[in-house]
PDB file of C-alpha atoms in Angstrom:
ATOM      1  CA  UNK W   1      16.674 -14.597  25.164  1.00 73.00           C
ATOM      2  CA  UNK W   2      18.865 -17.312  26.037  1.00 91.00           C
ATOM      3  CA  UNK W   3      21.003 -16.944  29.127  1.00 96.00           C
ATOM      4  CA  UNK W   4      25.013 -16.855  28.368  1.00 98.00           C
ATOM      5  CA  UNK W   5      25.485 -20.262  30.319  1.00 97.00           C
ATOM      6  CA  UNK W   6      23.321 -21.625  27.705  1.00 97.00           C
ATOM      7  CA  UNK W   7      24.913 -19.782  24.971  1.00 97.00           C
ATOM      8  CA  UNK W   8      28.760 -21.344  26.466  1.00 97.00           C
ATOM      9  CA  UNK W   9      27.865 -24.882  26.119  1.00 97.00           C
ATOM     10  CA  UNK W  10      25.860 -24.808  22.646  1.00 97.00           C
ATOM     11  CA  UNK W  11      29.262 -23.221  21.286  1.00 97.00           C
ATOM     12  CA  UNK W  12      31.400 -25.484  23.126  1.00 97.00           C
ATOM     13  CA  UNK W  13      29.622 -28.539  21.926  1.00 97.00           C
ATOM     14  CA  UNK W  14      29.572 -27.696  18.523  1.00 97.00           C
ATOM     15  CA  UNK W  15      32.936 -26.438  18.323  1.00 97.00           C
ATOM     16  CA  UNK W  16      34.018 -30.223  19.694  1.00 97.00           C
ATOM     17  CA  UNK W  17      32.085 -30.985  16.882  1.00 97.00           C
ATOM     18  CA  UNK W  18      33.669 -28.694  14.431  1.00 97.00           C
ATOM     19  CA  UNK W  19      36.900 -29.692  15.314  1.00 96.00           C
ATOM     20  CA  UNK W  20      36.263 -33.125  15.678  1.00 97.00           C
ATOM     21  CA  UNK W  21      35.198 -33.248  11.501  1.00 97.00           C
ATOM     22  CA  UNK W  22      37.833 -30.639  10.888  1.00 96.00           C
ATOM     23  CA  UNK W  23      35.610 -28.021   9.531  1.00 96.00           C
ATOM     24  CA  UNK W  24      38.717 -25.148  11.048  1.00 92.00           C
ATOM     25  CA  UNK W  25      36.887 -22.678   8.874  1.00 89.00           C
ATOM     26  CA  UNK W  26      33.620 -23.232  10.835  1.00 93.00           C
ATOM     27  CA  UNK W  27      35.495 -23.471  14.060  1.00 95.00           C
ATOM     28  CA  UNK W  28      37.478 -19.776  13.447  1.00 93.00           C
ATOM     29  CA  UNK W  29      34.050 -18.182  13.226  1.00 92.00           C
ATOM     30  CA  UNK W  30      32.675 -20.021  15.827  1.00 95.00           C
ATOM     31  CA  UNK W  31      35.506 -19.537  18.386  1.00 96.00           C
ATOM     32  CA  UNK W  32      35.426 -16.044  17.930  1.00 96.00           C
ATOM     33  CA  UNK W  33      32.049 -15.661  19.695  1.00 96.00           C
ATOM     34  CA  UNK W  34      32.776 -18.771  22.187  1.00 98.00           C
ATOM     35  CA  UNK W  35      35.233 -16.381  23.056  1.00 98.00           C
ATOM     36  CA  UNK W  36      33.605 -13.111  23.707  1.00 98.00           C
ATOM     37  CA  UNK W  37      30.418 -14.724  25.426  1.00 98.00           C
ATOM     38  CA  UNK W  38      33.831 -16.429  27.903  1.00 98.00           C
ATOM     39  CA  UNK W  39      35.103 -12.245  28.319  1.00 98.00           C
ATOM     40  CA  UNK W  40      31.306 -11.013  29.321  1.00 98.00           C
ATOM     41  CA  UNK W  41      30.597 -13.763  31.784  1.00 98.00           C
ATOM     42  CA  UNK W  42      34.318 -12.944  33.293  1.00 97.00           C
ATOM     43  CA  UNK W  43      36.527 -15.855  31.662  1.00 95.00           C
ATOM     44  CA  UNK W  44      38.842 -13.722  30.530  1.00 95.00           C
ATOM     45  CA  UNK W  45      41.247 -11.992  32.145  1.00 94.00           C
ATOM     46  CA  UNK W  46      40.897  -8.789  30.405  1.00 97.00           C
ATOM     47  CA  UNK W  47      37.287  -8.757  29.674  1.00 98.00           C
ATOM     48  CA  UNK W  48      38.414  -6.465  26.204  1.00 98.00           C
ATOM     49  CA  UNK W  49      40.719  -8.702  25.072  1.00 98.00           C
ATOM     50  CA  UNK W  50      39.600 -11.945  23.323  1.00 97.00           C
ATOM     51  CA  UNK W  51      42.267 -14.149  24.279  1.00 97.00           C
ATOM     52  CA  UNK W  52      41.870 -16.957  26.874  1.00 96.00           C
ATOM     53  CA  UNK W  53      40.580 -20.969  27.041  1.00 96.00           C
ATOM     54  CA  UNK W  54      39.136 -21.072  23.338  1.00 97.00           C
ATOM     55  CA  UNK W  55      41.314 -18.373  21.615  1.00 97.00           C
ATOM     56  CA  UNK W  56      44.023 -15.746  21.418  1.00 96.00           C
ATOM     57  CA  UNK W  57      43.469 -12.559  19.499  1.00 96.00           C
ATOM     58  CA  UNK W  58      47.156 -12.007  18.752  1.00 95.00           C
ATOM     59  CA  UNK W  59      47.702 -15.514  16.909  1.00 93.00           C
ATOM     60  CA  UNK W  60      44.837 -14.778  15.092  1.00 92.00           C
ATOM     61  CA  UNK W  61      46.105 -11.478  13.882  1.00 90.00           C
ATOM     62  CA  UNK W  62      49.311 -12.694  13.007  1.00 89.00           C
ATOM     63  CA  UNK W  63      47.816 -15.813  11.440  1.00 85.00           C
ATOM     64  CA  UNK W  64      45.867 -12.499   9.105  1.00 78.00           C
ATOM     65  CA  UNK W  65      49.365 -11.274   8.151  1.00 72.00           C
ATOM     66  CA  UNK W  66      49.866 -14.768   5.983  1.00 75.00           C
ATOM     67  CA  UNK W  67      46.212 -15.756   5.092  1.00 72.00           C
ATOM     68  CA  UNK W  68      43.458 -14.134   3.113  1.00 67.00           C
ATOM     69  CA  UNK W  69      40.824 -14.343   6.080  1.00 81.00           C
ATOM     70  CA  UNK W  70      39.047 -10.807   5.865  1.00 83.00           C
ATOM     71  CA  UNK W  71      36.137 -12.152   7.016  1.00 84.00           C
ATOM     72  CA  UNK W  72      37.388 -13.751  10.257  1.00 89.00           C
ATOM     73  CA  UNK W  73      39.501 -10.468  10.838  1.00 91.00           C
ATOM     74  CA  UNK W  74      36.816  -8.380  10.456  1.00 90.00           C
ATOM     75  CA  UNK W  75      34.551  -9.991  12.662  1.00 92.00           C
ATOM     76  CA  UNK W  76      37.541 -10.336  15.464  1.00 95.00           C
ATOM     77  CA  UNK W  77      37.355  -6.319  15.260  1.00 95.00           C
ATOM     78  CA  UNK W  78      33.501  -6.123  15.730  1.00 95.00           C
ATOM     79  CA  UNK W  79      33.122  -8.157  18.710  1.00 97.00           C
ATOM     80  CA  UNK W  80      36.316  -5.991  19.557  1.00 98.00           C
ATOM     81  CA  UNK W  81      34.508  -2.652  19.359  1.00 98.00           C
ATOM     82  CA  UNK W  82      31.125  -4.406  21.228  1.00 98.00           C
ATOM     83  CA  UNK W  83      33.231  -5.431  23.890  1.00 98.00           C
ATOM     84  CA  UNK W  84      34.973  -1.594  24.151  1.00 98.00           C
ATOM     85  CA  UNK W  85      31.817  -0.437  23.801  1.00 98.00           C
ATOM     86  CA  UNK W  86      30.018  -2.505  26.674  1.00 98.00           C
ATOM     87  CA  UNK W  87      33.224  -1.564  29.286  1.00 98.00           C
ATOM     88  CA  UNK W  88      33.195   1.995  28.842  1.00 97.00           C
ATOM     89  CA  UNK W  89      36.701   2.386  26.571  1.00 98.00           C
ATOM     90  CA  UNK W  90      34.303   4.744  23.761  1.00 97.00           C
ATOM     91  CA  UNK W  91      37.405   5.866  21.551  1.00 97.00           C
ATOM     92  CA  UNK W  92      39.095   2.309  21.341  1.00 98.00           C
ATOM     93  CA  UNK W  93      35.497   1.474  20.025  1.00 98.00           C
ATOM     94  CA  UNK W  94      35.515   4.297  17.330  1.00 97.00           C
ATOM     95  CA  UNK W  95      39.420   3.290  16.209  1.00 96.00           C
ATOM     96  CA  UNK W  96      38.561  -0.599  15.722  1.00 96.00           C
ATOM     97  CA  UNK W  97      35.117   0.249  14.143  1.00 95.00           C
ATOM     98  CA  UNK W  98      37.392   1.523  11.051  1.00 89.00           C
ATOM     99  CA  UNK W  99      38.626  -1.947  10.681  1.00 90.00           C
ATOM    100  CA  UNK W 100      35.118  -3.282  10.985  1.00 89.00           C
ATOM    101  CA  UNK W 101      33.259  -2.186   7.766  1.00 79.00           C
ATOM    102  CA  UNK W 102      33.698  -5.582   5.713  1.00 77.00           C
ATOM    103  CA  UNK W 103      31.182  -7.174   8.457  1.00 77.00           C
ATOM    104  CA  UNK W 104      28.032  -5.569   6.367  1.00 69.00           C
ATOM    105  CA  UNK W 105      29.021  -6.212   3.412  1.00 71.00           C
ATOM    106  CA  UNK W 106      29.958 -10.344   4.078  1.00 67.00           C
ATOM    107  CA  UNK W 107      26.796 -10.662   5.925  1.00 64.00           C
ATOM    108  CA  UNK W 108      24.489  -8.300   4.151  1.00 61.00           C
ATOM    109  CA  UNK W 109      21.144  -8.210   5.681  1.00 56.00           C
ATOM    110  CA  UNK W 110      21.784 -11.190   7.903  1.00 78.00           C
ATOM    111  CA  UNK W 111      21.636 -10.277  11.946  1.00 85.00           C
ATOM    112  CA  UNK W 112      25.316  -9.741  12.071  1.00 89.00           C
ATOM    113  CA  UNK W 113      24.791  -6.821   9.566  1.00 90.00           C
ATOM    114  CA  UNK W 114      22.028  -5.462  11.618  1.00 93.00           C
ATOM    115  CA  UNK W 115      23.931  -6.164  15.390  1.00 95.00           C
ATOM    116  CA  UNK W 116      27.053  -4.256  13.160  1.00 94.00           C
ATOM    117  CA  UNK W 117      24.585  -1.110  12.085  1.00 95.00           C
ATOM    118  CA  UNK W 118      23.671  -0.989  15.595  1.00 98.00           C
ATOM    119  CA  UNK W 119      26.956  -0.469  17.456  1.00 98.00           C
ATOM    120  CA  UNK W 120      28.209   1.081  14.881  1.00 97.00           C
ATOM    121  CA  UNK W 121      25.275   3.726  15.622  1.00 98.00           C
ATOM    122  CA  UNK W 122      26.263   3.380  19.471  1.00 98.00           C
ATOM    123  CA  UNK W 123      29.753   4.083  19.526  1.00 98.00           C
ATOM    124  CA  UNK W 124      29.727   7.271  17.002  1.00 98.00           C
ATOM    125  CA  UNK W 125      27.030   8.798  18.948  1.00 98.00           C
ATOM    126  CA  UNK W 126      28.644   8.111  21.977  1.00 98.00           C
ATOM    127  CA  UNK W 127      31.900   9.891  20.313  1.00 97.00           C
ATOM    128  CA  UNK W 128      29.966  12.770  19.206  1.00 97.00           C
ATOM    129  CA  UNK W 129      28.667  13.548  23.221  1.00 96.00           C
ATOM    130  CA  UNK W 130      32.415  12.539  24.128  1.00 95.00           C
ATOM    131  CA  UNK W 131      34.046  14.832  21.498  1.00 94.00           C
ATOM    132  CA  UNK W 132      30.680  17.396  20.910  1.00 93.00           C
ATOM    133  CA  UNK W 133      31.796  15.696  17.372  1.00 95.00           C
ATOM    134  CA  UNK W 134      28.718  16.393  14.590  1.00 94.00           C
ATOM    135  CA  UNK W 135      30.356  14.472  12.200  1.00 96.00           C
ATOM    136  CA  UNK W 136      30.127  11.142  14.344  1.00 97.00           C
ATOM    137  CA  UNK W 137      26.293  12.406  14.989  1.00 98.00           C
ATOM    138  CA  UNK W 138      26.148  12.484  11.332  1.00 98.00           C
ATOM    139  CA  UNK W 139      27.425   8.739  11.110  1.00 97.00           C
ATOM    140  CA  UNK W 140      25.242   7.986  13.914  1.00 98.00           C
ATOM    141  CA  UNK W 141      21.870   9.107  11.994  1.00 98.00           C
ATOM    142  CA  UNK W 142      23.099   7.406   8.900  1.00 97.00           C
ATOM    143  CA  UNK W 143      23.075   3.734  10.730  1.00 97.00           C
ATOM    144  CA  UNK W 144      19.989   4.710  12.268  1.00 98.00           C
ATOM    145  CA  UNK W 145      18.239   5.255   9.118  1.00 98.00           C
ATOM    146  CA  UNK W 146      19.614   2.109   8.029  1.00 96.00           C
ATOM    147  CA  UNK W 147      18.137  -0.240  10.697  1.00 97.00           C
ATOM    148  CA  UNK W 148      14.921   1.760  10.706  1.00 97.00           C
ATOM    149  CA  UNK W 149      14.702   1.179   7.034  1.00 96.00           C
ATOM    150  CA  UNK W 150      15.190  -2.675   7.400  1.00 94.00           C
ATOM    151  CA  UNK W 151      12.137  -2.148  10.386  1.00 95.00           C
ATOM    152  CA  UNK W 152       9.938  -0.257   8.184  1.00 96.00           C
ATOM    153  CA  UNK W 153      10.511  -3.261   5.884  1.00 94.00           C
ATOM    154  CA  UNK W 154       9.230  -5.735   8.369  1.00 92.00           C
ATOM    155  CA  UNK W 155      12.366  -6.809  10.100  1.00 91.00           C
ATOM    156  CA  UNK W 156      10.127  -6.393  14.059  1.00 91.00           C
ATOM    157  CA  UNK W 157      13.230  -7.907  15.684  1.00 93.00           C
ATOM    158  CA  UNK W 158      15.140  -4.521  15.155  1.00 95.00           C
ATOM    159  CA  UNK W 159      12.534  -1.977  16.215  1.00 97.00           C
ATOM    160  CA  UNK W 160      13.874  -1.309  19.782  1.00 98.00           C
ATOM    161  CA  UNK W 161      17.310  -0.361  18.207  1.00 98.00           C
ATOM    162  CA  UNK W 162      15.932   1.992  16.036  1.00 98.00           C
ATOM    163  CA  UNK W 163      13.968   3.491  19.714  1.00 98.00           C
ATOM    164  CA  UNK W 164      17.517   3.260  21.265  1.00 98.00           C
ATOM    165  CA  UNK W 165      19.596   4.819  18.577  1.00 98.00           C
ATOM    166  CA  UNK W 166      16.998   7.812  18.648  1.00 98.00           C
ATOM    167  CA  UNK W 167      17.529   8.250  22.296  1.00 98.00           C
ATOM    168  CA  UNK W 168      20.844   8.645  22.235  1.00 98.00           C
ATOM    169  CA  UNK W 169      20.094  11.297  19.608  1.00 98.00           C
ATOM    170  CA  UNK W 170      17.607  12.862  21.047  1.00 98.00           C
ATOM    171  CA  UNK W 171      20.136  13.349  24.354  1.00 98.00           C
ATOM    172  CA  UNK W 172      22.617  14.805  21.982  1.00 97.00           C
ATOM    173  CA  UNK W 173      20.653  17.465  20.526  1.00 97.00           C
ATOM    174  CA  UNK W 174      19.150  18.336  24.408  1.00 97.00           C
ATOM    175  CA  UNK W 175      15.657  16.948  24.003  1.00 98.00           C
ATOM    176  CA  UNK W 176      15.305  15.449  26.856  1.00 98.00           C
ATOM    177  CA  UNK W 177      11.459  14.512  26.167  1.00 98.00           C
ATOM    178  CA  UNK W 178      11.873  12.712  22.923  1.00 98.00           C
ATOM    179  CA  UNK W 179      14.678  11.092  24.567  1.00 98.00           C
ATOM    180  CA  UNK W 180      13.299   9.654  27.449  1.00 98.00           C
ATOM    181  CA  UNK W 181      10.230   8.710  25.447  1.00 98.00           C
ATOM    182  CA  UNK W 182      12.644   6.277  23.247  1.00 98.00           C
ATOM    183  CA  UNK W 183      14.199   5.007  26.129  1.00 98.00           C
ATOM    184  CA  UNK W 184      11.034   3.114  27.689  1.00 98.00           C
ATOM    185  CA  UNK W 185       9.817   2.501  23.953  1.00 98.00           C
ATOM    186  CA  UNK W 186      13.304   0.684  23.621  1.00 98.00           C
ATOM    187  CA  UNK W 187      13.190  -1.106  26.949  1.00 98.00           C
ATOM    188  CA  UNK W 188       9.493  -2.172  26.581  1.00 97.00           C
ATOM    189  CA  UNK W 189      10.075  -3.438  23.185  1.00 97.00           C
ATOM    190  CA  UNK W 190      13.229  -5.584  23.702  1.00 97.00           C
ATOM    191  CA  UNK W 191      10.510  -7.320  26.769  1.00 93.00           C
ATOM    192  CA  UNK W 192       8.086  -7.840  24.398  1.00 92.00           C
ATOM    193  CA  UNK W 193      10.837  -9.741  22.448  1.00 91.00           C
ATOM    194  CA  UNK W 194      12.609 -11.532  24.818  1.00 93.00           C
ATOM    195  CA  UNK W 195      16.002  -9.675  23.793  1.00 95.00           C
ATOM    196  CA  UNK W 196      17.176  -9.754  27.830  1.00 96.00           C
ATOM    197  CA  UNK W 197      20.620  -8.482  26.646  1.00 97.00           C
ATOM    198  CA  UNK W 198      19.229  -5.429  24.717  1.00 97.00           C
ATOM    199  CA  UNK W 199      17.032  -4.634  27.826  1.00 98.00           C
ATOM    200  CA  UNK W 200      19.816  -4.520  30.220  1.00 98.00           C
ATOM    201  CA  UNK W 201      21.901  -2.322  27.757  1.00 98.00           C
ATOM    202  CA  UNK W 202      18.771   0.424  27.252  1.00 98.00           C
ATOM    203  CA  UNK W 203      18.042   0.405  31.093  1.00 98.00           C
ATOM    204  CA  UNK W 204      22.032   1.202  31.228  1.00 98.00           C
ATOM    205  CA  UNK W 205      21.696   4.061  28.572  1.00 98.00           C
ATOM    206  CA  UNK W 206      18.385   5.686  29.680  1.00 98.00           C
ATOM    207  CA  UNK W 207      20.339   5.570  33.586  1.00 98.00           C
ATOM    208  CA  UNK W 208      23.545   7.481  32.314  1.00 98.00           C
ATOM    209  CA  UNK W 209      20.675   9.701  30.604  1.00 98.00           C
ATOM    210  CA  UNK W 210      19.234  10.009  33.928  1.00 98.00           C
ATOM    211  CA  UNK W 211      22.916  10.381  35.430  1.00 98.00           C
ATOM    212  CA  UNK W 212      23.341  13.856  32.690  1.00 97.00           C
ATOM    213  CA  UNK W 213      20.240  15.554  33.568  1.00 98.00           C
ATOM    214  CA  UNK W 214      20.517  15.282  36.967  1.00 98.00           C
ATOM    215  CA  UNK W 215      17.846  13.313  37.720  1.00 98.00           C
ATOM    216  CA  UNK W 216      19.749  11.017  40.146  1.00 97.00           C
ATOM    217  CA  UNK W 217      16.753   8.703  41.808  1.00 97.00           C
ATOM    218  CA  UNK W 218      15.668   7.747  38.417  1.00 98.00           C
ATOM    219  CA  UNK W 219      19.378   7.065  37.066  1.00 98.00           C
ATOM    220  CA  UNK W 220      20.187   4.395  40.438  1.00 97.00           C
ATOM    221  CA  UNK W 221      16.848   2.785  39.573  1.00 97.00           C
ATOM    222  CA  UNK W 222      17.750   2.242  35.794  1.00 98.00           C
ATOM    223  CA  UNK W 223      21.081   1.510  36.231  1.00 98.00           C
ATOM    224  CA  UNK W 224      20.260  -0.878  39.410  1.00 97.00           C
ATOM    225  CA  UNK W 225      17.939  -2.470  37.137  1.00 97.00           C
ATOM    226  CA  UNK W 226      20.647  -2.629  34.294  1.00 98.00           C
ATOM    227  CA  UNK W 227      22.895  -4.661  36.919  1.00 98.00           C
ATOM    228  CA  UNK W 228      20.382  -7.294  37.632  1.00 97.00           C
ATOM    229  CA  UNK W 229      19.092  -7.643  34.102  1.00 98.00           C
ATOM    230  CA  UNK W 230      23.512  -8.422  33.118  1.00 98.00           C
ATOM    231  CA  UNK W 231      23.515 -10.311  36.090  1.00 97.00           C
ATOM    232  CA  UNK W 232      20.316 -12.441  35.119  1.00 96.00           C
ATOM    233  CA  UNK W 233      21.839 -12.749  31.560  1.00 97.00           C
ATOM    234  CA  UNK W 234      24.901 -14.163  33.189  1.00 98.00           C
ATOM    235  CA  UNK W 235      27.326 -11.292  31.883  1.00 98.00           C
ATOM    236  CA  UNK W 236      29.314 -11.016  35.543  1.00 97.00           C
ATOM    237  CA  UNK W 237      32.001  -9.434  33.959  1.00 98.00           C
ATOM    238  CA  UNK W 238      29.545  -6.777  32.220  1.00 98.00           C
ATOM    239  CA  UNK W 239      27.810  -6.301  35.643  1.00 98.00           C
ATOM    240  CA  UNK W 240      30.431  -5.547  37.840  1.00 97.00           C
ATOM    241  CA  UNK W 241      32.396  -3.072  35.003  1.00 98.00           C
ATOM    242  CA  UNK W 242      28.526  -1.263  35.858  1.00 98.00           C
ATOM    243  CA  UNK W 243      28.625  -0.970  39.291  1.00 96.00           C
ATOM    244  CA  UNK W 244      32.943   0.157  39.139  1.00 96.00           C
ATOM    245  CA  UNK W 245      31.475   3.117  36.694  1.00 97.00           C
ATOM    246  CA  UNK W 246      28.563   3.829  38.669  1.00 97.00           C
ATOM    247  CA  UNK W 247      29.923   3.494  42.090  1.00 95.00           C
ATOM    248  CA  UNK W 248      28.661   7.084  43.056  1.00 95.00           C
ATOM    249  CA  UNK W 249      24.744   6.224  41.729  1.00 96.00           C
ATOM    250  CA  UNK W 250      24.764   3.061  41.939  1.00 95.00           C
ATOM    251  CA  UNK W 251      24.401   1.620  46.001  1.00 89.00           C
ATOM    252  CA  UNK W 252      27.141  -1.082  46.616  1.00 85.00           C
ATOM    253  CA  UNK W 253      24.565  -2.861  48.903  1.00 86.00           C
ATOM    254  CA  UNK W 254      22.357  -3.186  46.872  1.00 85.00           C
ATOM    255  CA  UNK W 255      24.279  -4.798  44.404  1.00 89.00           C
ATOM    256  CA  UNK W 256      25.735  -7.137  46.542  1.00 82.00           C
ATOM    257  CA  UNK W 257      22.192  -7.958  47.465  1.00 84.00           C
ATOM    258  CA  UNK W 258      21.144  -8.694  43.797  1.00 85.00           C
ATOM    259  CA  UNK W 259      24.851 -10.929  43.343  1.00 80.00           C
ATOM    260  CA  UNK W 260      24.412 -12.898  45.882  1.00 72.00           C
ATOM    261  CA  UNK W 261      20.755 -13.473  45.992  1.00 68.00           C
ATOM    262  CA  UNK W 262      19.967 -17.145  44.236  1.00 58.00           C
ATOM    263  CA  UNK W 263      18.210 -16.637  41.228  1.00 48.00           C
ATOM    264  CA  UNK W 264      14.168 -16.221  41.876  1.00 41.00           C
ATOM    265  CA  UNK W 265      11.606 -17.971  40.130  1.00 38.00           C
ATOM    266  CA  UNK W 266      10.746 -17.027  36.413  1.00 37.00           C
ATOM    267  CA  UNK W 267       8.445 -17.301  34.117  1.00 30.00           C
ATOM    268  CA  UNK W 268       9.051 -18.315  30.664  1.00 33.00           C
ATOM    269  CA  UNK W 269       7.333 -17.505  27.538  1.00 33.00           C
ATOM    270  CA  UNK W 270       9.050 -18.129  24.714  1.00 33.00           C
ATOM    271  CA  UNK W 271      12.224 -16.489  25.204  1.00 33.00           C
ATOM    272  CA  UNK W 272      10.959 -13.727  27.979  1.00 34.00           C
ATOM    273  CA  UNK W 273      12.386 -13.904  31.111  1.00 34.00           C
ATOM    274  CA  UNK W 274       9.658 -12.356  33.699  1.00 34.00           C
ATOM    275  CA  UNK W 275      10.334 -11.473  36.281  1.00 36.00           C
ATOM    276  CA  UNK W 276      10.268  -9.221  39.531  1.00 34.00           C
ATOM    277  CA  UNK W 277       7.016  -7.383  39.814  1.00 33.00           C
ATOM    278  CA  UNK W 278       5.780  -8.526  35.856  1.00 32.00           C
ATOM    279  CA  UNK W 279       6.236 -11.826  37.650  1.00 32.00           C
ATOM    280  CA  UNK W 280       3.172 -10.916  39.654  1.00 33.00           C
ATOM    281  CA  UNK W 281       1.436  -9.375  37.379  1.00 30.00           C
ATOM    282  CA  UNK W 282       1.618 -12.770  35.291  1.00 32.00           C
ATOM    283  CA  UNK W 283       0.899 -14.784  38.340  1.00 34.00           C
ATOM    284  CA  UNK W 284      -2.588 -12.982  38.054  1.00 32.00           C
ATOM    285  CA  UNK W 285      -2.978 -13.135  34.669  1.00 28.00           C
ATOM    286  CA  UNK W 286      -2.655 -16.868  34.579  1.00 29.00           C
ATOM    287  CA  UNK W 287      -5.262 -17.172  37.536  1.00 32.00           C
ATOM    288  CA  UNK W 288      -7.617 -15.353  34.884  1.00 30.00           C
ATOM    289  CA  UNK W 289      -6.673 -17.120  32.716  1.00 31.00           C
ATOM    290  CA  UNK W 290      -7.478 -20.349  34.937  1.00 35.00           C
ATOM    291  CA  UNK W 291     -10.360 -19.005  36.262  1.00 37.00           C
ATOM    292  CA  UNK W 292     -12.080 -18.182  32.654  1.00 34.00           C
ATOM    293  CA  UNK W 293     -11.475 -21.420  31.470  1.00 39.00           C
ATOM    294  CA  UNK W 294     -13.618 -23.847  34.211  1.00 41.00           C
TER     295      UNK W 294
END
């Protein structure tokens, strides 16, 4: 829920901190994220390689070669294969997710483990429509069945990944209804839970789903919707790689409209960022609201 501005200076002030008291172990996990929030906000000047102002991915890998840091290593090639994943590069995603399997099993049943099961999901079912590959659909179900597992357990937080996961399915095996149906089951659920990031990347998905069926009104009004969502998040970098993909669905104009619009006034509950026409619809709600209680 928290915007990636927000996210920059929490990890820069406690990575001071880290440093500082000398707690480098701390400050190698740390910077790794620091990092990769830098590359989606446009800090970097690759926005797939995690090396600029906090760190550089190549001194880290070499460091590997003389230290026993698996863990470290393995979580430099997750927020590797998010970051392929988020720009587009699908089969550099599937080659570092290889290198990635030690994140579940350091962090078991923490929300790395589950964020891990989740892109993991992403990327091989995003091979498998790449490739027509039922092995990686195979893979793809497997994490699936993981997360929804940990949701059927009580674990709320993860339901809309579950929804999106069986989308992208769904769009693999050609039904389109089921599909769609997890689409807006995924993007109304990451609302409900304030996951802004999660709700950008399932407006993105269900618009490319739009984008493969053809149904081109629907995919610029996801995909628009995708872009201002990143944009809101603060993930410039992410945004812009959107509308470079998209340039034939998405209108240029209308981007540039969103960009350089200041940012309108938002309601926030909890973590929710509401906004656009749920703005209004709140704006009623809380003259109820007033109303019921004089």
């Amino acid at each position: 829920g928290h915007s990636l501005t927000y996210l920059k200076n929490e990890l820069e002030q406690f990575c001071s901190q880290m440093k500082e008291y000398k707690q480098n172990l701390a400050l190698g996990y740390a910077s790794l994220f620091w990092q990769m929030v830098l590359n989606m906000m446009g800090g970097s000047e690759n926005p797939v390689v995690l090396t600029g102002t906090v760190m550089n991915e190549n001194e880290i890998m070499e460091e590997s070669k003389h230290q026993s840091i698996l863990a470290r290593i393995s979580i430099l090639h997750f927020n590797q294969m998010t970051l392929y994943y988020h720009f587009g590069d699908i089969r550099a995603a599937a080659k570092v997710m290889m290198k990635t399997k030690f994140v579940s099993n350091f962090y078991i049943y923490g929300h790395l483990s589950v964020v891990h099961e989740f892109f993991g999901g992403l990327v091989s079912i995003s091979l498998a429509q790449e490739k027509k590959c039922k092995r990686c659909l195979r893979i793809a179900t497997k994490k699936m069945k993981i997360i929804e597992a940990w949701s059927d357990d009580g674990n709320v937080n993860c339901r809309h990944m579950v929804a999106l996961l069986k989308a992208e399915i769904f769009q693999f095996k050609g039904d389109t209804d089921e599909a769609e149906r997890n689409y807006r089951y995924a993007i109304t659920t990451t609302h409900k839970c304030g996951f802004i990031h999660d709700r950008a990347l399932a407006n993105e998905r269900m618009g490319i789903f739009y984008c493969r069926i053809g149904s081109m009104d629907q995919a610029q009004d996801c995909l628009l919707e995708a872009y201002k969502i990143w944009l809101r998040w603060g993930a410039r970098a992410k945004a812009e790689n959107l509308m470079e993909r998209y340039a034939g669905v998405l209108d240029s104009d209308k981007c540039r409209d969103v960009s350089e619009r200041p940012p309108g006034k938002s309601i926030l509950r909890g973590d929710v960022i509401v906004s656009g026409p749920l703005l209004q619809l709140s704006k009623r709600t809380l003259l109820v609201e007033k109303r019921t209680s004089h």
